Each structure stands twice: as structure tokens, then as C-alpha cells.
Amino acid sequence: MKKLTIGLVAVSAAFLIMLTPSCKPKNAGSAVNADAAAKAYVAPGKYDEFYNFVSGGFSGQMSVYGLPSGRLLRVIPVFSVDPEKGYGYSEETKPMLNTSHGFVPWDDLHHTELSQTNGEIDGRWVFGNANNTPRVARIDLTTFRTAEVIELPNSAGNHSSPFITENTEYVVAGTRFSVPADDSNGDVPINTYKKNFQGSISFISVGKEDGKMDIAFQLRCPGVNFDLSHAGKGKSNGWFFFSCYNTEQANTLLEVNASQRDKDFIMAVNWKKAEEYLKAGKGRKQAVKYAHNVYNEKTHTATSEIKTEVTVLDVRELKDICYMIPCPKSPHGCDVDPTGEYIVGSGKLAALIPVFSFDKIQKAIADKAFAGEYDGVPVIKYEAALHGEVQKPGLGPLHTEFDGKGNAYTTFFVSSEVVKWNIESLKVLDRAPTYYSVGHLCIPGGDTKKPNAKYLIAYNKITKDRYLPTGPELAQSAQLYDISGDKMQLILDFPTIGEPHYAQAVAADVIKNRSVKFYKIDENANPFVSKGEGNTKVVRTGNRVDVYMTCIRSHFSPDNIEGVKAGDEVYFHVTNLEQDWDVPHGFAIKGASNAELLIMPGETQTLKWVAEKPGMFPFYCTDFCSALHQEMQGYIRISPAGSNVPLMFSTGKNLPAADSAAAK
Ligand code: RUQ
Ligand code: CUA
């Protein structure tokens, strides 16, 4: 016992020094000169060259920036409610956040992944992961809205996700936490981890035309922590690579207990082989529960369906699906170069970067160059898979992207820098400081076959002293580097929404001309639509009141409603009749325990409001839509529960008696 305690203390102290970013890079203040600033300058009214899709971390959202300016263009609500847009508050969008646990209003989005065709970004969709309650979302890049969310059974901490194959056949998600399978008894002692806990990797198929997601199959794997992954490409298409940590299978104080082994693993998965086994009927049907939520562009309404079955292939029985490759030490990033030949593992605690060769891995498998098995999975000998090691690259390597010219760029959290090195020669070529403690990085197309290596963006965890103080919490940040020359040059800092993890970027031309400008009112199939002011009405059914309302610059119809009683459940179904770009209207009502609606042209959205007590309740448009926006308002009168005020609604008619007489 005493020995163990000493061991723990010694190890902890060493880690603390390793993991605490201590060294502040020199010249932190003067690193950007005027010439550099000009490179990030985009004149007013001019468009940026790139879209940058940045994960929001614990904000649960994804934000879109223009590069090189760093201008924030949009925050896309994905896994968290967003009162600004009514996402998760309107009746139409609530089902998007349904799960097998019920309505979940928040999550933690770490990775963004743009869809690809032939290994190049095609600009159709961007995917994001929910880390906490495991889900994957697909965002449609014609509308910049979340189109679909699928929950993942047998998972917990969906971190190694979402990563896609080179033709977007699959979006793949590995579980961070191993847990007992969903159909087994989870009520077991935690220290039976080795016996009862399992890893799981989900292969989600993506519809070629419509992008629709479905869990094609899951792989049941050894009980470790899956951290990150990337698909093979080119010659290694058909394979997937996952970094694994906690191969010690510790269930407590992982900081120490999951850092014992000198090497953990990168797990190589032959998914084409898995498909063959699936076809041959080797999968086991497992009873599970998961939500599948789809937003329908015609009805402007999401539906949520609970699914009950998944097909599982066990890699410990089907021996030639998975292979473990030893990788020093608690690998985080797992990145594949544009040719598909090199796989880079970034051991958070390693003093070097190992680079594995796909050809050598194939040869090692053919030659059975194995060093035994790990929990039923063959372990390839380290040397047999290794292309080579980058020596003394920096401290705390995390993630790598590529420039398509034979170079790799790796982030170092502890030494706060990005390091450029040559993949073939493994020589370090350049290093640039970050401010501070960089996590992910992004080169446009930097994980595809065709990087567009003009810029590199570093996403930093700590900004201490970089911006004006804002109390105890400081913004995280991104930093933009020009990498078109031999040396990286820092040209811009900009704060980000939430905590950025992975991000991707693509040339603006790939996306910008396909943007939806408004929804066609004729095609609006929302069951509560009013396709013109003549169709508006208020309908009572018991204590439910449906208000079929329209809005157009600058009034609501109806804008006077009477005869609604305390305790009634009122549904405002607001249709925006505008047929022009960039003319949303908002809808908000006093005292609502809800958010606003923000309704796009041609769309219908519904706000539920319970009339809690008698009185006069104004509502108004929240989006400054015209010179008479401030006139865009109305009243709903609430009478006591037993009252016999008749149900009435009107626009422009309900004038005082004397005035209407005078008008005649
Ligand atoms: S992580 S900062 Cu959640 Cu992708 Cu590496
Ligand atoms: Cu509509 Cu302001």
C-alpha cells in the first residue's frame, strides 16, 4: 500500500509538470506585423475566401466563420436549444432534441466533418458529434440548419466521432467510455470493468442523394477508451483507424491508472471486411432504444422515431476485422495523410510522433507479424507497422493536418506550438507559437485527399492576457496562419463561440451559390400553415386554442384576439408570407415561459403558450424588418376561466365604436 501511494504521488507530480502549460512563448505581443494584418483584411462588402465550420464544444452548437477575416457569419444550433432562433423551443423543432432519455436540451459538440466525394469536400453536409448523450447530427449546407440527428446505442461519450469515408458512405463514431452493452445488466460493480464493459463503434450509413442516416452496424470491441479516428483514403480506403487509450482498462483515477503502459493502441478496422460479414449474416441483432430525428423541409417540422434494433459484429470472434497497433503513449489524434499511406498517432504523453505505414501494416497482417493478442484482437508488432518517428517534435502532441505537399502540421498543447514536419523524412521544418495551449488545428481540406493549404487555423484552449479581461471566464480563440510559404506566419487572432475543438474549412465557391434564400410558400406543407391573410383563423378545441397567424411587413394577422381564457393552451402557428431573401419575422409574447420564434420567409413555426392569468398580453415582431417594424405588434386578451367572452380575432377592424361610426 505504501509503495503504491509513493508511486501515485511521484507519477502525479511528473504529469502535472508535463500537462500544465507553463512556458509562455516569447514575443507574444509583437508577433503580428502590419504586413500580416493586411493578409487577413477583407474589405467591407467583400466576401471571404473560405467558410470555416468550427465546433462549439460545450455550447453544443457549430459556428461558421469567414476566412481570412475571422468574421462570425452564423451560429448553427445543433444539440443545444437556441432561444435566439427558437430552436428546441418551437413545436416544430423540439423533436430534434428527443433521445431515448427524453428531451435533452444541451450537449457538447467536438468535431465537425464535411461530406466528401472522391476524397474531396463536396459542400453538401457537415456532421457534428454530441459527446455527452451520444448522437451524430447532419447539417444541410443549403440551409445551414440541422437536418437530422441520430442517437447511438451502446455508447457513452461519443468522442471518436464523426469521421467519414472518402465517398461519405459512412459516418463513423467510436465510444469514449466503454460501458456494459445496452441489453445487458448495467447494474454491476464498477470494478468489474474488465469483465463487463465493452467498446462500441457505430457505422452510420449516409444516403447518397438525401443524406439520410441509419446505423448500418456496430462493432463490439475490447473495453478501452476510443479517442479519435480517421478513415483511410486512396490506397487505404476500406480501413478506419482509431486511437485508443486506457488499454489498462482502469475504472478510477485514469490520470494515473490509464497512463501505466508505455504503449496504447491505434486500432485498424477493415470495414469492407465487416460489410462482408454483415452480408454473410454474421451480425447479431440486439434490442436497443435510440432516437432518430429528421427535419422535413416541406412541413418545416421535425419528427422523432424511437428505433429498437441494431446489428452487432463482435471483432473478438471475427478475427480479421480489427488489428491493434501499439502507439506510445495515450494517443489522442489519429490522422491519415492525403495519400492514405501514413497514419500519424499523437501520444499526449509521448516525446515523439510515430508514423505508421499502411503498406507495412498490410504486410505485417499477411506475414502474421503479431505480438500476441489484446482481448481477442491481434496486436501487430510496433516495428512491423512503423514508417518512422519524428524525434523531439515538442511536448504534448494532439492533432495533425496535412498540406498535400508532403508536410504535416502537428499541434502541441504543452509547449503551445504548431510544428511543421516532412512526412517522408520525418524532419522538423518549422515551428510557430500559439497563444496558448492549442488543441485542434485546421487546414482547409486538411484531412482530405486534396488540401487547400493557404491557411492554417489553430484552436486554443487558453487566451489568458490576449484579450481585454472579461471576469473569470475568457473566450477561447482561433489563430490564423499563412502557410503558403516555407515559414508559418501568424496573421490574426479571433475569439470563438464556446470551446472550439475540431474545425473544417472549404473554399467559399463550393457552398455559396447553393444557399437557399427563402422557402416557397406554395410548397409549405406544415399542417398549420395559413397561405394568406384570408386563411387566418382562431380555433378552440376544449382548452386548446390554435391561432393560425400570418406575418408580413409590417403586421400580424390576426393582431387582436379575444375570448381566450386563463388555463388555455394557446398554439401560435405563425406563417411568414414574405417571398424574399433575408426577411425573417420574429414572434414573442409577454410572460411566455418559452423563447421567441424566428420565422424564415415561406415558413411556419409554432410557439406554445399557456395563458396563465386574466389580463392583456402584447406580442410583437422581434426582428427589425421594416421602417414600421416597431408597429408590428398585437394583443391577446385573457379572460377568467369561466368567462363567456366570445372567441374573436381580427386585423384592422376592431376599432373603438365612436371612431368606426365616424368612419362610416
Ligand atoms: S478533442 S483538443 Cu475533443 Cu477532438 Cu482534441
Ligand atoms: Cu417583422 Cu419586425
XYZ file of C-alpha atoms and ligand atoms in Angstrom:
671
model
C 0.000 0.000 0.000
C 2.752 2.417 0.978
C 4.632 1.692 -2.215
C 1.535 2.348 -4.266
C 1.000 5.711 -2.574
C 4.535 6.837 -3.282
C 4.160 5.677 -6.849
C 0.975 7.655 -7.260
C 2.454 10.827 -5.866
C 5.569 10.579 -7.984
C 3.626 9.902 -11.153
C 1.122 12.663 -10.444
C 3.828 15.240 -9.936
C 5.535 14.280 -13.161
C 2.250 14.524 -15.043
C 1.415 17.841 -13.568
C 4.604 19.275 -14.931
C 4.032 17.634 -18.295
C 0.406 18.634 -18.653
C 0.347 22.128 -17.241
C 1.144 24.572 -19.969
C 3.808 26.649 -18.302
C 6.005 28.206 -20.908
C 4.642 31.385 -22.423
C 6.004 31.814 -25.928
C 8.336 34.748 -26.426
C 7.271 37.873 -28.331
C 3.636 37.096 -27.606
C 2.616 40.714 -28.140
C 4.575 41.646 -31.221
C 4.051 38.529 -33.287
C 1.762 40.161 -35.853
C 3.114 42.989 -38.012
C 1.234 45.307 -40.349
C 2.035 43.300 -43.434
C 0.494 40.258 -41.781
C -2.634 42.178 -40.813
C -3.196 43.136 -44.470
C -3.348 39.450 -45.341
C -6.330 38.936 -43.067
C -8.089 42.088 -44.244
C -11.279 41.591 -46.209
C -12.695 44.941 -47.285
C -16.230 45.867 -46.194
C -18.723 44.328 -48.598
C -16.242 41.780 -49.917
C -16.662 38.067 -49.344
C -14.243 35.812 -47.532
C -12.387 33.100 -49.438
C -13.294 30.242 -47.119
C -16.078 29.028 -44.881
C -14.794 27.722 -41.554
C -17.068 25.334 -39.634
C -16.000 25.349 -36.005
C -17.260 23.067 -33.268
C -18.642 24.905 -30.246
C -17.581 22.372 -27.602
C -19.755 22.755 -24.517
C -22.015 25.264 -26.265
C -23.388 22.310 -28.241
C -23.522 24.430 -31.399
C -21.452 24.882 -34.532
C -20.300 28.276 -35.679
C -19.431 29.450 -39.153
C -16.658 31.969 -39.717
C -15.310 33.572 -42.856
C -11.588 33.253 -43.531
C -9.256 35.038 -43.627
C -11.238 37.778 -41.847
C -12.354 35.678 -38.874
C -15.830 37.228 -39.169
C -18.564 35.250 -37.441
C -21.225 34.504 -40.071
C -23.618 32.238 -38.246
C -24.128 30.035 -35.199
C -25.963 26.866 -36.208
C -27.966 25.331 -33.356
C -27.343 21.586 -33.309
C -27.523 19.868 -29.925
C -28.426 22.748 -27.622
C -31.575 24.820 -27.523
C -31.099 28.265 -29.005
C -33.631 30.866 -27.851
C -32.344 33.304 -30.470
C -33.694 31.096 -33.236
C -36.413 29.290 -31.295
C -34.539 26.012 -31.923
C -35.708 23.464 -29.382
C -38.477 25.864 -28.260
C -40.821 25.842 -31.251
C -43.141 22.850 -31.509
C -41.620 22.090 -34.924
C -38.022 21.824 -33.679
C -38.496 20.207 -30.247
C -38.365 16.656 -31.702
C -34.795 17.352 -32.947
C -33.598 17.126 -29.343
C -35.507 13.993 -28.429
C -33.473 10.997 -27.251
C -34.108 7.659 -25.571
C -33.708 9.668 -22.334
C -36.419 12.122 -23.400
C -35.865 15.760 -24.354
C -32.194 16.726 -23.898
C -31.594 20.490 -24.270
C -27.788 20.526 -24.318
C -24.704 18.706 -25.496
C -21.013 19.025 -26.150
C -20.032 19.180 -29.844
C -16.348 18.449 -30.520
C -15.846 17.549 -34.136
C -17.095 18.820 -37.461
C -16.723 16.766 -40.620
C -17.692 17.949 -44.106
C -19.084 15.417 -46.557
C -16.744 14.198 -49.298
C -16.955 12.812 -52.804
C -13.825 11.031 -54.071
C -11.934 12.252 -51.032
C -12.716 15.930 -51.668
C -15.112 18.178 -49.782
C -18.360 18.362 -51.775
C -20.063 21.051 -49.671
C -23.337 19.170 -49.186
C -23.411 18.481 -45.465
C -21.420 18.953 -42.326
C -21.657 16.433 -39.498
C -21.147 17.019 -35.777
C -20.972 14.785 -32.701
C -22.767 15.006 -29.365
C -20.233 13.878 -26.858
C -22.398 13.523 -23.754
C -25.634 11.860 -24.861
C -24.197 10.074 -27.902
C -25.601 11.434 -31.133
C -24.483 12.454 -34.601
C -26.075 15.364 -36.468
C -26.172 16.186 -40.151
C -26.418 19.845 -41.122
C -27.644 20.759 -44.571
C -25.381 23.346 -46.178
C -28.074 24.750 -48.444
C -29.956 25.973 -45.364
C -27.240 25.885 -42.670
C -29.733 24.077 -40.463
C -29.637 20.802 -38.606
C -31.487 18.347 -40.819
C -31.104 15.097 -38.895
C -29.921 13.719 -35.546
C -29.344 10.046 -34.794
C -28.673 8.678 -31.313
C -26.121 5.905 -30.753
C -26.894 2.919 -28.549
C -24.185 1.032 -26.617
C -22.175 4.243 -26.391
C -21.204 6.816 -23.776
C -19.102 9.842 -24.523
C -19.316 9.878 -28.301
C -15.889 11.473 -28.772
C -14.253 9.487 -31.568
C -16.848 10.904 -33.917
C -17.975 11.822 -36.543
C -15.455 10.803 -39.158
C -16.357 9.891 -42.710
C -15.209 7.663 -45.531
C -13.989 9.227 -48.771
C -17.359 8.991 -50.501
C -19.425 9.615 -47.371
C -20.648 6.018 -47.419
C -20.380 6.019 -43.637
C -20.057 8.476 -40.840
C -18.318 6.614 -38.036
C -18.483 7.053 -34.269
C -16.433 5.364 -31.539
C -17.452 5.414 -27.888
C -15.137 7.193 -25.466
C -16.386 5.378 -22.379
C -16.682 1.657 -22.544
C -19.849 0.593 -20.755
C -21.904 -2.580 -20.316
C -23.902 -3.260 -23.513
C -27.379 -1.681 -23.524
C -29.135 -5.053 -23.442
C -27.070 -6.376 -20.522
C -27.430 -5.593 -16.850
C -25.607 -2.306 -16.231
C -26.182 -2.561 -12.501
C -22.805 -4.195 -11.790
C -19.894 -3.149 -9.546
C -17.767 -0.522 -11.319
C -14.629 -2.523 -10.574
C -15.875 -5.338 -12.810
C -14.848 -3.150 -15.769
C -12.605 -5.767 -17.342
C -15.355 -8.335 -17.326
C -18.461 -6.327 -18.129
C -17.502 -3.189 -20.035
C -17.376 -3.123 -23.819
C -16.267 -0.773 -26.550
C -18.524 0.026 -29.454
C -18.061 1.595 -32.864
C -21.046 2.656 -34.948
C -21.051 2.704 -38.741
C -23.820 5.073 -39.803
C -24.731 4.809 -43.473
C -25.461 8.068 -45.304
C -27.962 8.177 -48.187
C -26.188 9.079 -51.427
C -28.805 11.582 -52.551
C -30.691 12.658 -49.464
C -28.023 12.143 -46.801
C -30.393 10.107 -44.596
C -28.557 8.381 -41.760
C -29.104 4.867 -40.471
C -26.984 2.710 -38.176
C -25.758 0.068 -40.647
C -23.921 -1.933 -37.980
C -21.872 -1.667 -34.802
C -18.598 -3.333 -33.923
C -18.338 -4.761 -30.423
C -14.742 -4.115 -29.340
C -12.460 -4.520 -26.347
C -13.357 -2.268 -23.418
C -10.961 0.659 -23.856
C -11.484 4.395 -24.436
C -11.727 5.348 -28.116
C -10.487 8.883 -28.526
C -10.288 9.944 -32.166
C -10.225 8.459 -35.612
C -9.937 8.968 -39.323
C -10.857 6.929 -42.350
C -8.271 5.558 -44.709
C -8.271 7.131 -48.152
C -6.891 6.266 -51.578
C -4.932 3.051 -51.075
C -6.222 2.665 -47.516
C -9.864 3.325 -48.408
C -11.806 0.479 -46.795
C -9.960 0.909 -43.498
C -10.558 3.059 -40.457
C -8.117 3.981 -37.708
C -8.986 4.732 -34.080
C -6.744 5.938 -31.284
C -7.318 4.010 -28.047
C -6.292 4.954 -24.530
C -6.912 3.331 -21.182
C -5.833 -0.001 -22.589
C -5.044 -0.631 -18.905
C -8.845 -0.859 -18.531
C -8.797 1.262 -15.394
C -12.060 2.413 -13.901
C -10.762 5.010 -11.440
C -8.183 7.818 -11.343
C -7.447 7.387 -15.029
C -4.975 10.269 -14.878
C -2.614 7.808 -13.259
C -4.061 4.382 -13.829
C -4.620 4.781 -17.561
C -1.084 6.067 -18.072
C 0.780 2.988 -16.926
C 1.515 1.318 -20.199
C 4.287 2.525 -22.380
C 2.148 1.993 -25.434
C -1.585 2.018 -26.046
C -3.032 1.282 -29.453
C -4.261 2.528 -32.745
C -6.958 0.123 -33.806
C -7.101 -0.542 -37.552
C -10.533 -1.638 -38.787
C -11.139 -3.306 -42.133
C -14.691 -2.067 -42.693
C -15.034 -3.681 -46.112
C -14.429 -6.997 -44.352
C -17.038 -6.080 -41.759
C -19.505 -5.418 -44.602
C -18.811 -8.920 -45.962
C -19.523 -10.487 -42.587
C -22.688 -8.435 -42.324
C -23.852 -9.702 -45.731
C -22.978 -13.255 -44.708
C -25.316 -12.891 -41.746
C -22.640 -12.914 -39.047
C -24.219 -9.988 -37.217
C -26.267 -10.418 -34.053
C -29.497 -8.463 -33.728
C -29.535 -6.622 -30.450
C -32.536 -4.997 -28.780
C -31.752 -1.352 -28.017
C -33.502 2.023 -27.944
C -32.370 5.079 -29.803
C -33.961 8.173 -31.287
C -33.803 9.140 -34.933
C -34.900 12.726 -35.592
C -35.493 14.200 -39.020
C -36.404 17.741 -40.010
C -38.709 17.851 -43.006
C -38.163 20.891 -45.260
C -41.675 20.666 -46.709
C -43.612 20.576 -43.450
C -40.955 22.652 -41.643
C -41.399 20.129 -38.882
C -39.181 17.552 -37.201
C -40.303 14.074 -36.286
C -38.656 11.744 -33.806
C -38.847 7.986 -34.012
C -37.546 5.556 -31.391
C -35.792 2.621 -33.053
C -35.349 -0.696 -31.334
C -32.724 -2.829 -33.033
C -29.110 -2.711 -34.082
C -26.868 -5.308 -35.749
C -23.626 -6.043 -33.933
C -20.450 -7.742 -35.191
C -18.061 -8.917 -32.472
C -14.452 -8.256 -33.511
C -13.157 -10.727 -30.939
C -14.897 -13.528 -32.823
C -14.488 -12.239 -36.387
C -10.719 -12.061 -36.166
C -9.822 -10.317 -39.414
C -11.831 -7.130 -38.938
C -9.613 -5.450 -36.335
C -5.907 -5.183 -35.550
C -4.192 -3.308 -32.749
C -1.046 -1.302 -33.497
C 0.996 -0.285 -30.431
C 1.234 3.504 -30.151
C 3.072 5.488 -27.464
C 1.537 6.844 -25.009
C -2.196 7.585 -24.598
C -2.731 8.622 -28.237
C -5.226 11.402 -28.913
C -5.285 12.461 -32.594
C -5.196 9.772 -35.261
C -4.681 11.321 -38.670
C -4.226 9.926 -42.175
C -2.187 11.785 -44.796
C -3.648 12.746 -48.221
C -2.135 9.696 -49.959
C -3.646 7.295 -47.439
C -0.251 5.717 -46.798
C 0.689 7.355 -43.493
C -1.161 7.224 -40.201
C 0.003 9.628 -37.503
C -0.634 8.849 -33.837
C -0.288 11.660 -31.311
C 0.554 10.283 -27.864
C -0.366 13.005 -25.385
C 2.441 11.889 -23.112
C 4.909 10.833 -25.795
C 8.164 12.611 -26.608
C 7.983 11.592 -30.270
C 5.407 11.179 -33.028
C 5.065 7.705 -34.525
C 4.101 7.489 -38.190
C 2.718 4.179 -39.393
C 2.745 2.890 -42.958
C -0.384 1.380 -44.461
C 1.673 -0.859 -46.758
C 3.674 -2.142 -43.800
C 0.501 -2.781 -41.818
C -0.835 -4.862 -44.719
C 2.437 -6.777 -44.972
C 2.523 -7.374 -41.216
C -1.001 -8.810 -41.370
C -0.072 -11.051 -44.325
C 3.113 -12.208 -42.557
C 1.337 -12.571 -39.228
C 3.937 -10.315 -37.624
C 1.932 -10.285 -34.408
C 2.973 -9.758 -30.808
C 0.104 -11.739 -29.317
C -3.473 -10.620 -28.811
C -5.209 -7.912 -26.839
C -8.586 -9.086 -25.564
C -9.010 -11.347 -28.603
C -7.692 -8.840 -31.172
C -4.328 -9.495 -32.901
C -1.592 -6.990 -31.998
C 0.763 -6.068 -34.840
C 4.422 -5.642 -33.865
C 5.240 -1.932 -33.457
C 8.322 -2.043 -35.695
C 6.482 -4.019 -38.370
C 3.900 -1.235 -38.804
C 6.178 1.757 -38.291
C 7.332 4.103 -41.058
C 9.360 6.063 -38.524
C 9.267 8.500 -35.612
C 9.555 12.271 -35.530
C 12.132 12.868 -32.811
C 11.791 15.688 -30.259
C 8.930 17.435 -32.041
C 7.557 19.247 -28.952
C 5.543 18.483 -25.817
C 2.025 17.067 -25.757
C 1.205 16.348 -29.421
C -2.541 16.337 -30.100
C -3.623 16.686 -33.720
C -2.183 16.688 -37.235
C -3.384 18.086 -40.567
C -1.684 17.998 -43.973
C -0.847 20.440 -46.763
C -0.832 17.996 -49.695
C 2.804 18.895 -50.419
C 4.284 16.174 -48.268
C 4.156 18.064 -44.979
C 2.309 17.519 -41.759
C 1.424 20.125 -39.111
C 1.017 18.918 -35.541
C -0.312 20.855 -32.545
C 1.427 20.685 -29.155
C -0.718 21.508 -26.172
C 2.002 21.637 -23.544
C 4.634 23.549 -25.500
C 1.943 25.749 -27.176
C 3.053 25.492 -30.769
C 2.318 24.173 -34.221
C 5.165 22.169 -35.719
C 5.598 21.544 -39.428
C 7.436 18.385 -40.417
C 8.057 16.338 -43.531
C 6.178 13.057 -43.677
C 8.807 11.130 -45.658
C 11.958 12.376 -43.944
C 10.315 12.941 -40.521
C 12.415 16.111 -40.171
C 11.039 19.128 -38.317
C 10.903 22.094 -40.741
C 9.319 24.942 -38.811
C 7.580 25.799 -35.572
C 5.189 28.629 -34.684
C 3.988 29.580 -31.205
C 0.274 29.618 -30.331
C -1.403 31.713 -27.615
C -1.950 29.390 -25.767
C -2.219 25.634 -25.445
C -3.511 24.721 -28.846
C -5.881 21.771 -29.250
C -7.078 21.081 -32.766
C -5.941 22.730 -35.957
C -7.467 23.024 -39.400
C -6.163 23.407 -42.911
C -8.960 23.716 -45.498
C -9.364 20.136 -46.756
C -6.513 19.186 -44.400
C -7.854 15.694 -43.692
C -8.904 15.003 -47.308
C -7.059 13.853 -50.420
C -6.824 17.465 -51.668
C -5.841 20.007 -49.027
C -6.056 23.690 -49.990
C -3.051 24.760 -47.989
C -3.159 28.529 -47.925
C -4.079 28.921 -44.271
C -3.819 27.028 -41.049
C -6.030 27.795 -38.080
C -5.052 26.862 -34.534
C -7.826 26.490 -31.927
C -6.571 27.442 -28.496
C -7.792 26.390 -25.091
C -6.355 29.290 -23.148
C -6.261 33.008 -24.051
C -5.012 34.429 -20.770
C -3.795 38.022 -21.378
C -4.615 38.004 -25.127
C -7.864 39.971 -24.879
C -9.406 42.574 -22.578
C -10.315 40.854 -19.298
C -13.959 39.749 -19.035
C -14.099 38.393 -15.500
C -13.066 34.872 -14.616
C -14.114 33.384 -17.934
C -12.149 34.312 -21.013
C -13.036 33.468 -24.596
C -11.251 30.612 -26.310
C -9.636 31.608 -29.544
C -8.594 30.781 -33.042
C -5.388 31.948 -34.672
C -4.870 32.178 -38.384
C -1.521 31.463 -40.030
C -0.480 31.977 -43.609
C 1.240 28.722 -44.610
C 1.706 29.437 -48.315
C 5.456 29.961 -47.801
C 8.110 27.834 -46.092
C 7.517 29.507 -42.742
C 4.209 29.766 -40.946
C 3.194 33.371 -40.362
C 0.622 34.384 -37.742
C -1.816 36.907 -39.236
C -4.899 37.029 -36.986
C -6.434 36.190 -33.589
C -10.178 35.890 -33.137
C -12.323 34.708 -30.225
C -14.711 31.805 -30.767
C -18.164 30.702 -29.596
C -17.882 28.063 -26.868
C -14.749 25.959 -26.849
C -13.546 25.047 -30.308
C -12.296 21.521 -30.857
C -12.073 20.280 -34.425
C -12.998 22.539 -37.319
C -13.010 22.225 -41.068
C -12.849 24.764 -43.846
C -13.654 24.798 -47.533
C -13.388 27.296 -50.402
C -16.492 29.523 -50.377
C -17.304 28.645 -54.006
C -18.078 25.055 -53.061
C -21.016 26.198 -50.929
C -22.079 29.759 -51.507
C -24.075 29.506 -54.733
C -26.373 26.795 -53.450
C -27.700 28.689 -50.486
C -31.482 28.567 -50.077
C -32.758 32.160 -49.981
C -36.325 31.521 -48.821
C -38.901 28.749 -48.696
C -41.634 28.684 -51.321
C -44.945 29.404 -49.637
C -46.772 27.243 -52.227
C -44.738 24.241 -51.119
C -45.290 24.805 -47.402
C -46.920 21.578 -46.152
C -46.989 22.443 -42.457
C -50.401 21.254 -41.240
C -50.900 24.624 -39.521
C -49.896 26.891 -42.418
C -52.009 29.907 -43.446
C -51.184 30.640 -47.077
C -52.620 34.128 -46.994
C -54.286 36.518 -44.577
C -57.689 35.306 -45.786
C -56.904 31.879 -44.333
C -56.060 33.019 -40.826
C -58.334 31.856 -38.007
C -58.521 31.026 -34.319
C -59.966 27.637 -33.415
C -60.910 26.395 -29.948
C -60.911 22.640 -29.166
C -61.661 22.199 -25.461
C -58.997 24.217 -23.666
C -56.684 24.177 -26.667
C -56.668 27.266 -28.868
C -54.937 27.178 -32.270
C -54.079 30.566 -33.720
C -53.394 30.350 -37.462
C -51.480 33.568 -37.948
C -49.554 35.238 -40.761
C -46.935 37.940 -40.759
C -45.737 40.263 -43.479
C -44.158 43.722 -43.345
C -45.408 45.165 -41.037
C -48.291 43.428 -39.304
C -49.558 40.169 -37.897
C -52.917 38.767 -38.859
C -54.863 38.489 -36.624
C -53.447 41.138 -34.321
C -56.418 41.385 -31.918
C -57.546 38.181 -30.225
C -60.212 37.970 -27.504
C -62.121 35.167 -25.815
C -59.112 33.144 -24.717
C -59.309 32.038 -21.078
C -56.866 31.533 -18.258
C -55.517 27.980 -18.367
C -55.974 27.647 -22.143
C -53.100 26.162 -24.098
C -52.517 28.512 -26.979
C -50.571 27.488 -30.080
C -49.460 30.380 -32.261
C -48.827 28.930 -35.730
C -47.087 31.817 -37.431
C -46.522 31.734 -41.194
C -44.137 34.253 -42.707
C -45.688 35.249 -46.056
C -42.609 37.055 -47.357
C -41.019 35.649 -50.513
C -37.722 37.431 -50.433
C -34.248 36.763 -49.074
C -33.308 37.911 -45.567
C -36.761 38.958 -44.324
C -37.446 36.855 -41.226
C -40.055 37.974 -38.725
C -39.912 37.195 -35.034
C -42.715 36.459 -32.616
C -42.627 36.946 -28.852
C -45.387 37.259 -26.259
C -45.178 38.732 -22.768
C -44.586 36.284 -19.946
C -44.082 33.237 -22.165
C -42.048 30.522 -20.454
C -40.621 29.823 -23.869
C -38.381 31.559 -26.370
C -39.190 33.612 -29.420
C -39.908 32.241 -32.843
C -37.755 33.392 -35.710
C -39.653 32.529 -38.880
C -37.985 32.465 -42.274
C -39.869 33.619 -45.396
C -42.330 30.937 -46.505
C -42.019 29.005 -43.257
C -44.473 28.193 -40.457
C -43.332 27.879 -36.830
C -45.363 27.292 -33.693
C -44.999 28.742 -30.211
C -46.851 27.063 -27.361
C -48.031 29.465 -24.657
C -50.176 28.752 -21.620
C -52.385 31.721 -20.739
C -51.756 31.667 -17.015
C -53.980 34.535 -15.773
C -56.534 37.104 -16.940
C -55.103 40.266 -18.410
C -53.795 41.873 -21.575
C -50.805 40.241 -23.265
C -48.991 42.041 -26.066
C -46.985 40.260 -28.730
C -44.577 41.758 -31.243
C -42.079 41.098 -34.002
C -38.524 40.811 -32.707
C -36.590 41.134 -35.959
C -36.214 44.676 -37.310
C -37.917 44.044 -40.629
C -39.008 47.424 -41.999
C -39.260 51.099 -41.116
C -42.547 50.194 -39.392
C -41.137 47.175 -37.567
C -41.910 48.850 -34.286
C -45.593 48.958 -35.332
C -45.594 45.209 -35.914
C -47.470 44.164 -32.772
C -50.774 42.883 -31.387
C -52.777 41.978 -28.283
C -54.349 38.854 -26.884
C -56.931 39.384 -24.149
C -57.187 36.694 -21.489
C -60.444 36.361 -19.549
C -61.122 34.293 -16.385
C -61.589 30.569 -16.800
C -65.423 30.638 -16.581
C -65.963 33.793 -18.666
C -68.262 33.904 -21.688
C -66.360 36.455 -23.778
C -66.779 35.046 -27.293
C -63.752 33.982 -29.304
C -62.924 36.857 -31.689
C -59.986 37.715 -33.889
C -59.341 40.428 -36.430
C -56.829 42.698 -38.099
C -57.623 46.365 -38.747
C -61.334 46.044 -37.884
C -61.653 46.062 -34.124
C -61.797 49.869 -33.833
C -63.441 51.825 -30.984
C -67.227 52.217 -31.586
C -67.223 56.026 -31.917
C -64.386 56.037 -34.430
C -65.927 53.348 -36.585
C -69.201 55.301 -36.631
C -67.325 58.416 -37.694
C -65.570 56.465 -40.406
C -68.897 55.425 -41.973
S -10.527 16.845 -28.775
S -8.315 19.167 -28.406
Cu -12.464 16.708 -28.081
Cu -11.002 16.450 -30.619
Cu -8.520 17.139 -29.208
Cu -41.497 41.859 -38.667
Cu -40.230 43.288 -37.390
